[in-house]
PDB file of C-alpha atoms and ligand atoms in Angstrom:
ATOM      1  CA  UNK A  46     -20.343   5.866  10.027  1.00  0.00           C
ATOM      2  CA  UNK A  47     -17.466   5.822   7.462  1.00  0.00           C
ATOM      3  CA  UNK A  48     -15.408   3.225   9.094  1.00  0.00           C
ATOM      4  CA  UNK A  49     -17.447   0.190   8.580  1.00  0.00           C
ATOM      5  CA  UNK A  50     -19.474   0.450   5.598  1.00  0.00           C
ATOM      6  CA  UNK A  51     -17.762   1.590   2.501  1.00  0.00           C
ATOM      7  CA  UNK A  52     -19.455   4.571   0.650  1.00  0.00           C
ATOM      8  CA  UNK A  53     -22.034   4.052  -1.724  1.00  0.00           C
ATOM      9  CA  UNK A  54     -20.968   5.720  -4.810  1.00  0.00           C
ATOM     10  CA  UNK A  55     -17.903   2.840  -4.496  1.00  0.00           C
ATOM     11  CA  UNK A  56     -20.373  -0.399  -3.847  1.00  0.00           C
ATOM     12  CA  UNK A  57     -20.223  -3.081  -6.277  1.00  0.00           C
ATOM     13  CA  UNK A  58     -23.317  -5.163  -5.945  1.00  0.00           C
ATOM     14  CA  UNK A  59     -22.934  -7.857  -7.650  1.00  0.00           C
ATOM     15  CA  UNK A  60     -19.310  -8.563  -6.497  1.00  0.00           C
ATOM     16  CA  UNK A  61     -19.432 -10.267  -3.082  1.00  0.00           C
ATOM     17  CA  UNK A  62     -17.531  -8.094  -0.706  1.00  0.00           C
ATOM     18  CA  UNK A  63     -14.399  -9.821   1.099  1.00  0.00           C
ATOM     19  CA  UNK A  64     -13.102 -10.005   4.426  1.00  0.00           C
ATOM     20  CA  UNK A  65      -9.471  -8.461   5.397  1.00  0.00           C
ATOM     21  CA  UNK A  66      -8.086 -11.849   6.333  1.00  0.00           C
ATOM     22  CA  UNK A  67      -9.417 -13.484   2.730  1.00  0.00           C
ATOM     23  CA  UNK A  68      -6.214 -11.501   1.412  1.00  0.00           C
ATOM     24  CA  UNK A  69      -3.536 -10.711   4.140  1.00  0.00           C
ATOM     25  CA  UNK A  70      -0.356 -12.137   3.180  1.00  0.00           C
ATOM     26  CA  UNK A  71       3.314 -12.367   4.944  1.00  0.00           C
ATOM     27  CA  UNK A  72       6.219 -12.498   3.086  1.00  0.00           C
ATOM     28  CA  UNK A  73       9.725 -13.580   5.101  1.00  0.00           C
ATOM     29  CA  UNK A  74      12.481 -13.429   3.665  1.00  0.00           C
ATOM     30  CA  UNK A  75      16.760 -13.824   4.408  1.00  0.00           C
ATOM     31  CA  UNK A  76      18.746 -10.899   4.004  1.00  0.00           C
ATOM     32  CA  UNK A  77      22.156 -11.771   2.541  1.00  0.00           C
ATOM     33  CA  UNK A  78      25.080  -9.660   1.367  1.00  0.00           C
ATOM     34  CA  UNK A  79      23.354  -9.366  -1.900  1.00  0.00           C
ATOM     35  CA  UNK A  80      21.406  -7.117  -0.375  1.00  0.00           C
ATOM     36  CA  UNK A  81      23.640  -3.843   1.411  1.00  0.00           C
ATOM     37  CA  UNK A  82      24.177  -0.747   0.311  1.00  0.00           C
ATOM     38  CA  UNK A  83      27.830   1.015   0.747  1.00  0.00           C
ATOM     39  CA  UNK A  84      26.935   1.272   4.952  1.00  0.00           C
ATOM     40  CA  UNK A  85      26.758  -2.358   4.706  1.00  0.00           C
ATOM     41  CA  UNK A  86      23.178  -2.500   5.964  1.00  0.00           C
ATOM     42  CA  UNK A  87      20.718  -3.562   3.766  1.00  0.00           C
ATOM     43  CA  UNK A  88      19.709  -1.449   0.626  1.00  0.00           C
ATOM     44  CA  UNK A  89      16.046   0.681   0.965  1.00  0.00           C
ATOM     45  CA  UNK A  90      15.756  -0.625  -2.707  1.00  0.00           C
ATOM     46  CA  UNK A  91      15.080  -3.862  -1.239  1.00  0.00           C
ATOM     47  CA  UNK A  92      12.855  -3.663   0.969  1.00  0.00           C
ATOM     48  CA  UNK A  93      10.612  -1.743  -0.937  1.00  0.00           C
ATOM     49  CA  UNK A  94      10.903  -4.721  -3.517  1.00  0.00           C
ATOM     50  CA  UNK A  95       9.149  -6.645  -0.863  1.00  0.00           C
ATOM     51  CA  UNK A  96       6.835  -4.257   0.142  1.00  0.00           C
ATOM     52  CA  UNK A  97       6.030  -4.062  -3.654  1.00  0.00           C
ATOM     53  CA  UNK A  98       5.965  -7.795  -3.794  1.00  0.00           C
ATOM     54  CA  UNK A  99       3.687  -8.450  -0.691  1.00  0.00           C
ATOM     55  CA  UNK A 100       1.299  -5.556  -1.902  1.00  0.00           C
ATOM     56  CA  UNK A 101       0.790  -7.111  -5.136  1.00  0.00           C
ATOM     57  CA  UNK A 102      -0.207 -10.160  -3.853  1.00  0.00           C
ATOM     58  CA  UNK A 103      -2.310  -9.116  -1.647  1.00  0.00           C
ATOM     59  CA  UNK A 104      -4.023  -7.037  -4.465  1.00  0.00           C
ATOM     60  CA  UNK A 105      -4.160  -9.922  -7.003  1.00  0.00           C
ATOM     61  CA  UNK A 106      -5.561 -12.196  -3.848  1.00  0.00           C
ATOM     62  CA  UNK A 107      -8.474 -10.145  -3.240  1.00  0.00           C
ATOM     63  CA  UNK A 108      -8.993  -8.772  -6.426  1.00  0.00           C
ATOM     64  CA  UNK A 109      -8.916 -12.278  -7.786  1.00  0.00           C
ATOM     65  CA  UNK A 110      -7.053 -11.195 -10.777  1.00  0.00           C
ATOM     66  CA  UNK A 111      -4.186  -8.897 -12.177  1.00  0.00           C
ATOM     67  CA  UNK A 112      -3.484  -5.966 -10.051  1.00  0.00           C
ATOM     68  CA  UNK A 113      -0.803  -2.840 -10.830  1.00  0.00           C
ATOM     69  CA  UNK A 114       0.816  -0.682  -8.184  1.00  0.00           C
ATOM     70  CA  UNK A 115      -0.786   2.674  -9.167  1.00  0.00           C
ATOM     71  CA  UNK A 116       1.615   4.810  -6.396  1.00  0.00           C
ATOM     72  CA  UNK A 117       3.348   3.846  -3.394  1.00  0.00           C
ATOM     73  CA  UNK A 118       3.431   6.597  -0.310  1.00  0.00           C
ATOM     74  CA  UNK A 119       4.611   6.922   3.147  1.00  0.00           C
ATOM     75  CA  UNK A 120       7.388   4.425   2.658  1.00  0.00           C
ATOM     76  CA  UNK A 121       9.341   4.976   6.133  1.00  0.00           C
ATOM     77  CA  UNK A 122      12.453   3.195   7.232  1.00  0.00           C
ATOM     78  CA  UNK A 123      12.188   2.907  10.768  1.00  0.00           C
ATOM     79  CA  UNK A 124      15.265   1.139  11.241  1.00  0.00           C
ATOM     80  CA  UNK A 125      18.532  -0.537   9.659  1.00  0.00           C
ATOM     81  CA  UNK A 126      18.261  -4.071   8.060  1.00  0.00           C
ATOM     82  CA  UNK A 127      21.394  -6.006   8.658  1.00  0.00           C
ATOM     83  CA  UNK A 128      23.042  -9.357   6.246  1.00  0.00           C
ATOM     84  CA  UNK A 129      21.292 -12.625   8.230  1.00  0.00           C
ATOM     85  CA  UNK A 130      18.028 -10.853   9.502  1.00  0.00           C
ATOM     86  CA  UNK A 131      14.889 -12.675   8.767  1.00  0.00           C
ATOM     87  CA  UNK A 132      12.369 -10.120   7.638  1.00  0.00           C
ATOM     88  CA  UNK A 133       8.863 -10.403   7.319  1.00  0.00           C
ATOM     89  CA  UNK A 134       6.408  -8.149   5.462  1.00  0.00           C
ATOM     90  CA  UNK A 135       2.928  -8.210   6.235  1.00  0.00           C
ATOM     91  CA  UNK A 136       0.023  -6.790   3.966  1.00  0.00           C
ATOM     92  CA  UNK A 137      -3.341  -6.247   3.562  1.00  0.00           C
ATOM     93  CA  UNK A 138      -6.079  -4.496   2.422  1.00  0.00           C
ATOM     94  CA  UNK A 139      -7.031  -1.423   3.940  1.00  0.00           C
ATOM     95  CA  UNK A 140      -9.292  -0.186   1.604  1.00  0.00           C
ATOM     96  CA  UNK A 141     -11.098  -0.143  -1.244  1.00  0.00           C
ATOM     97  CA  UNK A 142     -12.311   2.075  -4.161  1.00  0.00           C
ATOM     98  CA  UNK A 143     -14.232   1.004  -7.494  1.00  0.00           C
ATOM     99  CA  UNK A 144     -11.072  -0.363  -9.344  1.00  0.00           C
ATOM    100  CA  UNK A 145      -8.195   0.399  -6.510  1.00  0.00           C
ATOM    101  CA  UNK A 146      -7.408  -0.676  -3.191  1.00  0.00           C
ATOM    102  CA  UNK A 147      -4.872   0.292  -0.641  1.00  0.00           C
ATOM    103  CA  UNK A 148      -2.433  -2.008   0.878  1.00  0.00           C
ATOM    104  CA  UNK A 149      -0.939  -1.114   3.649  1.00  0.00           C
ATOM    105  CA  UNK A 150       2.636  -3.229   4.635  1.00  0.00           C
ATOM    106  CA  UNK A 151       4.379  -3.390   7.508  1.00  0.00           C
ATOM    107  CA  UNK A 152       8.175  -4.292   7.638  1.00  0.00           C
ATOM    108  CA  UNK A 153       9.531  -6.465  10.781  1.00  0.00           C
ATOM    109  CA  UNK A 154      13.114  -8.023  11.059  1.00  0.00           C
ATOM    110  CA  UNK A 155      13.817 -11.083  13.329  1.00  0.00           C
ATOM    111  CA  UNK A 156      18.130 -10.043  14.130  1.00  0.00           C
ATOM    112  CA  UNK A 157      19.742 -13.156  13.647  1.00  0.00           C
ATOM    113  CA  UNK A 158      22.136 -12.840  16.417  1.00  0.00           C
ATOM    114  CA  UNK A 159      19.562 -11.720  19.040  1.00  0.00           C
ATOM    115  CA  UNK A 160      16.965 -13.231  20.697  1.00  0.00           C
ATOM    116  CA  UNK A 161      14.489 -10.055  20.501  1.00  0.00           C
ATOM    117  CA  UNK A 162      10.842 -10.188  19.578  1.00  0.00           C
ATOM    118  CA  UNK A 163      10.718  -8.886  15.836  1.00  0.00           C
ATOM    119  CA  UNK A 164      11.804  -5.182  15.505  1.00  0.00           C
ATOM    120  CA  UNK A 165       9.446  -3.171  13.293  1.00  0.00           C
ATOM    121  CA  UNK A 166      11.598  -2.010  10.384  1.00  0.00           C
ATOM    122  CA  UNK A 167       9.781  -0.005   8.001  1.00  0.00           C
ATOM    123  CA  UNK A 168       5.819   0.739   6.947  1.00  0.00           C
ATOM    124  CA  UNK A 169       3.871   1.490   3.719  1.00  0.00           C
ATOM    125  CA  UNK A 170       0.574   2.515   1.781  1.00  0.00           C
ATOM    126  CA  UNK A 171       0.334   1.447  -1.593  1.00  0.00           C
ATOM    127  CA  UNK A 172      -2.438   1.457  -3.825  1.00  0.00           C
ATOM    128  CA  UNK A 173      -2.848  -0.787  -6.766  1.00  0.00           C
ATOM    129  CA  UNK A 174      -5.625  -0.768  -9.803  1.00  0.00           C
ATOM    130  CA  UNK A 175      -7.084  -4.131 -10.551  1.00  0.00           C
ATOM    131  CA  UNK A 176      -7.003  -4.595 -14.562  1.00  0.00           C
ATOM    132  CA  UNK A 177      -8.229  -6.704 -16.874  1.00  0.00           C
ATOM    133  CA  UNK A 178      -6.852  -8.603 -20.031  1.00  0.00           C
ATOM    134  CA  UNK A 179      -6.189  -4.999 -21.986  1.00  0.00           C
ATOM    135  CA  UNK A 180      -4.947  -3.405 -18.349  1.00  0.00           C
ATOM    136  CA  UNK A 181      -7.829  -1.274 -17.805  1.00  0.00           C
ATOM    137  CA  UNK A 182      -9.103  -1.312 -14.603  1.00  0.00           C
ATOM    138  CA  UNK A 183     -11.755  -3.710 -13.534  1.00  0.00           C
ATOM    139  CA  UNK A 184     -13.946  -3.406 -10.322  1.00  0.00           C
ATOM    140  CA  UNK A 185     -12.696  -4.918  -7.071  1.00  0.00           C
ATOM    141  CA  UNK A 186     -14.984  -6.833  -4.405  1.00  0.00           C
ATOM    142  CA  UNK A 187     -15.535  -4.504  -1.321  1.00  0.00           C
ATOM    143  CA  UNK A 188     -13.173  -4.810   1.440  1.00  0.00           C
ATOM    144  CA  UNK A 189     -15.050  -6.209   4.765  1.00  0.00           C
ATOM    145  CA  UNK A 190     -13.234  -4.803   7.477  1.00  0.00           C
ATOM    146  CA  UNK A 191     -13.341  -7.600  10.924  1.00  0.00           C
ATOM    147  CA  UNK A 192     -11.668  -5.822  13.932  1.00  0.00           C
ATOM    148  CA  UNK A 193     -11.410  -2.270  15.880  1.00  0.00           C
ATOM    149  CA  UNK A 194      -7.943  -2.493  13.859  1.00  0.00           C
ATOM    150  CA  UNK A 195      -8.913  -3.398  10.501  1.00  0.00           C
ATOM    151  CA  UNK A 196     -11.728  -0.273  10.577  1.00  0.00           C
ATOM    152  CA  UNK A 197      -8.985   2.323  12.394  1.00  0.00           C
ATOM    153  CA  UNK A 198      -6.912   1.142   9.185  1.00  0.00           C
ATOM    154  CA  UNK A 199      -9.965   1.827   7.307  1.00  0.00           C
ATOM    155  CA  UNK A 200     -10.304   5.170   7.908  1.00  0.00           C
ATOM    156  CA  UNK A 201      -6.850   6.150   8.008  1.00  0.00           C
ATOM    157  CA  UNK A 202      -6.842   4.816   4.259  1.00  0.00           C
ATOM    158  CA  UNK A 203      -9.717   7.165   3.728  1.00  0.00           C
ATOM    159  CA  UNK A 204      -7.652  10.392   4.690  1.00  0.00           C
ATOM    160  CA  UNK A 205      -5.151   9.730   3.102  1.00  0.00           C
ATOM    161  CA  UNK A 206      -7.165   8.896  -0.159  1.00  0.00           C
ATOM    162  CA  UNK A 207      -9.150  12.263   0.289  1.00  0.00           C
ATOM    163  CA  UNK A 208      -4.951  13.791   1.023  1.00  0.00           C
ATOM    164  CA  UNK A 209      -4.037  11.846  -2.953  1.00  0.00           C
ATOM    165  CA  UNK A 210      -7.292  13.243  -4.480  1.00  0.00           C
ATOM    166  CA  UNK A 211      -6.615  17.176  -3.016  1.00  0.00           C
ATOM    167  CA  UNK A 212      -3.378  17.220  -3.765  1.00  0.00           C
ATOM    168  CA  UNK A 213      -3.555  15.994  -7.451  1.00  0.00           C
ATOM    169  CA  UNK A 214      -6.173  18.445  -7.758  1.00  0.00           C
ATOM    170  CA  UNK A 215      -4.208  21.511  -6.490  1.00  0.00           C
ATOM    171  CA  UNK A 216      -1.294  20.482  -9.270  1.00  0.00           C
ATOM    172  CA  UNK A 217      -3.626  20.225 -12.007  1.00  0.00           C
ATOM    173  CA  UNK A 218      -5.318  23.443 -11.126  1.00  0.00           C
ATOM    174  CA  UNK A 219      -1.818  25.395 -10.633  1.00  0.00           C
ATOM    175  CA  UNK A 220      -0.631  23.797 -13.945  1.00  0.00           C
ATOM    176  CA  UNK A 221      -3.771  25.045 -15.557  1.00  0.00           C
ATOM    177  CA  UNK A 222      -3.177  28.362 -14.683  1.00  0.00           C
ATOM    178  CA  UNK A 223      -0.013  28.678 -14.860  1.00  0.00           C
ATOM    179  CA  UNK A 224      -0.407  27.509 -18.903  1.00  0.00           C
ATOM    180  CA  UNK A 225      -3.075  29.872 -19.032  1.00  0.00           C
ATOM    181  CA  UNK A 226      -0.881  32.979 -17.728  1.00  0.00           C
ATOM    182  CA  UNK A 227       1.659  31.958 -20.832  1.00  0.00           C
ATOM    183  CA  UNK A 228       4.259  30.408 -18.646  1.00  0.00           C
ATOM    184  CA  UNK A 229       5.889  27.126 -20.258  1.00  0.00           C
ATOM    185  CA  UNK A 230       7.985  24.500 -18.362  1.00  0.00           C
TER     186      UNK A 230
HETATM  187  C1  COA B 158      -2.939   2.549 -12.567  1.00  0.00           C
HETATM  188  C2  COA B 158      -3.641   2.632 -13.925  1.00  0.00           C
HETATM  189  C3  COA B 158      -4.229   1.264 -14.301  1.00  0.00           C
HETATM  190  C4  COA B 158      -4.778   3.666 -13.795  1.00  0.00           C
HETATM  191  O1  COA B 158      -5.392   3.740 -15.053  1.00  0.00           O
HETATM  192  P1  COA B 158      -6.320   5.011 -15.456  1.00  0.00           P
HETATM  193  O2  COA B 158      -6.655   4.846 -16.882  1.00  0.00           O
HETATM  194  O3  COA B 158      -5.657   6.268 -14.994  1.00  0.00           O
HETATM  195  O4  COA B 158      -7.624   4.718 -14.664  1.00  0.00           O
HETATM  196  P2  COA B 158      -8.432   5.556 -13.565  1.00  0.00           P
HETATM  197  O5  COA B 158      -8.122   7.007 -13.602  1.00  0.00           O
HETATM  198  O6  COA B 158      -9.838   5.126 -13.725  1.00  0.00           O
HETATM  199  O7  COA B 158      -7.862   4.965 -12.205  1.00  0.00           O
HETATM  200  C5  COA B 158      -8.212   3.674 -11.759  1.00  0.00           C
HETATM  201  C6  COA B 158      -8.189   3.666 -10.250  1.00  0.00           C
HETATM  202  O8  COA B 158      -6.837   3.836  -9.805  1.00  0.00           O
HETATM  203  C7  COA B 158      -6.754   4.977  -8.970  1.00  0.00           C
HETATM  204  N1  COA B 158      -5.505   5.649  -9.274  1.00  0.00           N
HETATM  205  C8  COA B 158      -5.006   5.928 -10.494  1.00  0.00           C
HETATM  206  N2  COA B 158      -3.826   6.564 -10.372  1.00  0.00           N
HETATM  207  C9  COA B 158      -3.572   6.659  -9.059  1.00  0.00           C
HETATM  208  C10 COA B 158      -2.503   7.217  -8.288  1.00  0.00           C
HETATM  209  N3  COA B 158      -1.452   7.792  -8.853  1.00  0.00           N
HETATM  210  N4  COA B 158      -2.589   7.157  -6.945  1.00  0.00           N
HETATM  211  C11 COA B 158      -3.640   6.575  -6.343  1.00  0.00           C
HETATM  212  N5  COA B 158      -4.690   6.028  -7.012  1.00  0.00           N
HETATM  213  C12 COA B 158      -4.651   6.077  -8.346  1.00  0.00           C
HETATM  214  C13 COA B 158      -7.957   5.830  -9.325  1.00  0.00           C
HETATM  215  O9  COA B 158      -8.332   6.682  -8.248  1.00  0.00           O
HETATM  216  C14 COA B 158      -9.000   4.782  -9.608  1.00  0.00           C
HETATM  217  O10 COA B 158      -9.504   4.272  -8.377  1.00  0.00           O
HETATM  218  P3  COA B 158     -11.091   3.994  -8.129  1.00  0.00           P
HETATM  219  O11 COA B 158     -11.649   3.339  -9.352  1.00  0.00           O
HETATM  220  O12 COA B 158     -11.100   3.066  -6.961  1.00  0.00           O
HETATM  221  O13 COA B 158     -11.704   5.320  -7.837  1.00  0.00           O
HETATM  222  C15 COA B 158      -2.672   3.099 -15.069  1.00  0.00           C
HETATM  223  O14 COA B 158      -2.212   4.415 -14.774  1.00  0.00           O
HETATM  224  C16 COA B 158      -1.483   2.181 -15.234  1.00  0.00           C
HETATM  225  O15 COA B 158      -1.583   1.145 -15.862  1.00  0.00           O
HETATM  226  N6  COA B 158      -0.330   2.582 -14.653  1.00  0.00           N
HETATM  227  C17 COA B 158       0.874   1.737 -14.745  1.00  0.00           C
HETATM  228  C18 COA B 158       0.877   0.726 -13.604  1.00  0.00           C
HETATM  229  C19 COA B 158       2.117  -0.105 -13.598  1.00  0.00           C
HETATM  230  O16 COA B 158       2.597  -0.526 -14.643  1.00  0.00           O
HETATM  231  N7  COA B 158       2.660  -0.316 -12.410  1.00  0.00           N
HETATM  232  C20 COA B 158       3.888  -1.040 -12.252  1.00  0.00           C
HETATM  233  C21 COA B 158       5.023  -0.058 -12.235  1.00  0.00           C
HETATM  234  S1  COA B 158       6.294  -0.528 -13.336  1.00  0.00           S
END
């Protein structure tokens, strides 16, 4: 199975795997008028500060150390953020490689003048490198997925890692021989 056990080539055995929950964070947060774009609604920009934000320290909590976003994909805004809502942005780790791990973040806004259940606002996959001292990157623990959702996250991560891996390839490849037919950007 490659939803519970992480693949070989990626084990570190002498680094103690982790659980999910050792490292899932929420981060709330007001929304003021700091915070709108021209619409008046609040600015992508910063939300995906948060996002960024709630990733990291998710990273740095189970890598136990520094951690740098390496890319951030799939960012979708779901639905407006408005001056006064009460957002929360919960992260963890989905997955993990030899040095990186993806985060995934979800977005939710309590509306401040309604007396809804939390709206979800927004989503996101990041991953980030764990690095050390000279910010090269340093192994990570093993994530230890604990529930159906956790290893459904799990394998989603693992698409889309396998998606981030094809598609750098195909660029490279096209550059290549694109350089090697003479043509120069
Ligand atoms: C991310 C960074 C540490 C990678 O360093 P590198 O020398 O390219 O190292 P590697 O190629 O070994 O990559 C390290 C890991 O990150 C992953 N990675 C690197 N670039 C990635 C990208 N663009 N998307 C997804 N994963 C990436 C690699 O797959 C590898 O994972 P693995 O060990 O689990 O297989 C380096 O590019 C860096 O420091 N970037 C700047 C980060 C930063 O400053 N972020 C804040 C933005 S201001």
């Amino acid at each position: 199975m490659t939803d519970q056990a992480p693949a070989a080539a990626t084990e570190s055995p002498d680094i103690p795997g982790k659980p999910t929950s050792a490292s899932r964070t929420t981060l709330s947060h007001i929304m003021t008028h700091n915070d709108t774009n021209l619409l008046g609604t609040v600015h992508g920009g910063v939300i995906m500060k948060l996002v960024d934000d709630a990733a990291g320290a998710v990273a740095g909590r189970h890598s136990g150390g520094p951690a740098v976003t390496a890319s951030m994909d799939e960012m979708a805004f779901l639905e407006p953020v408005r001056v006064g809502d009460l957002v929360h942005v919960k992260a963890q780790v989905n997955w993990t490689g030899r040095t990186s791990m993806e985060v995934g973040v979800r977005v939710l806004a309590e509306r401040w003048n309604e007396s809804t259940p939390a709206t979800q606002v927004g989503s996101a996959y990041l991953v980030f490198a764990a690095v050390d001292a000279d910010g090269k990157p340093r192994r990570v623990p093993q994530v230890i997925p604990e529930t159906e959702r956790d290893r459904r996250r799990y394998q989603e991560a693992q698409i889309r890692r396998a998606h981030r891996l094809a598609r750098r390839r195909a660029i490279m490849e096209l550059r290549e021989k694109r350089a090697a037919e003479g043509f120069e950007d």
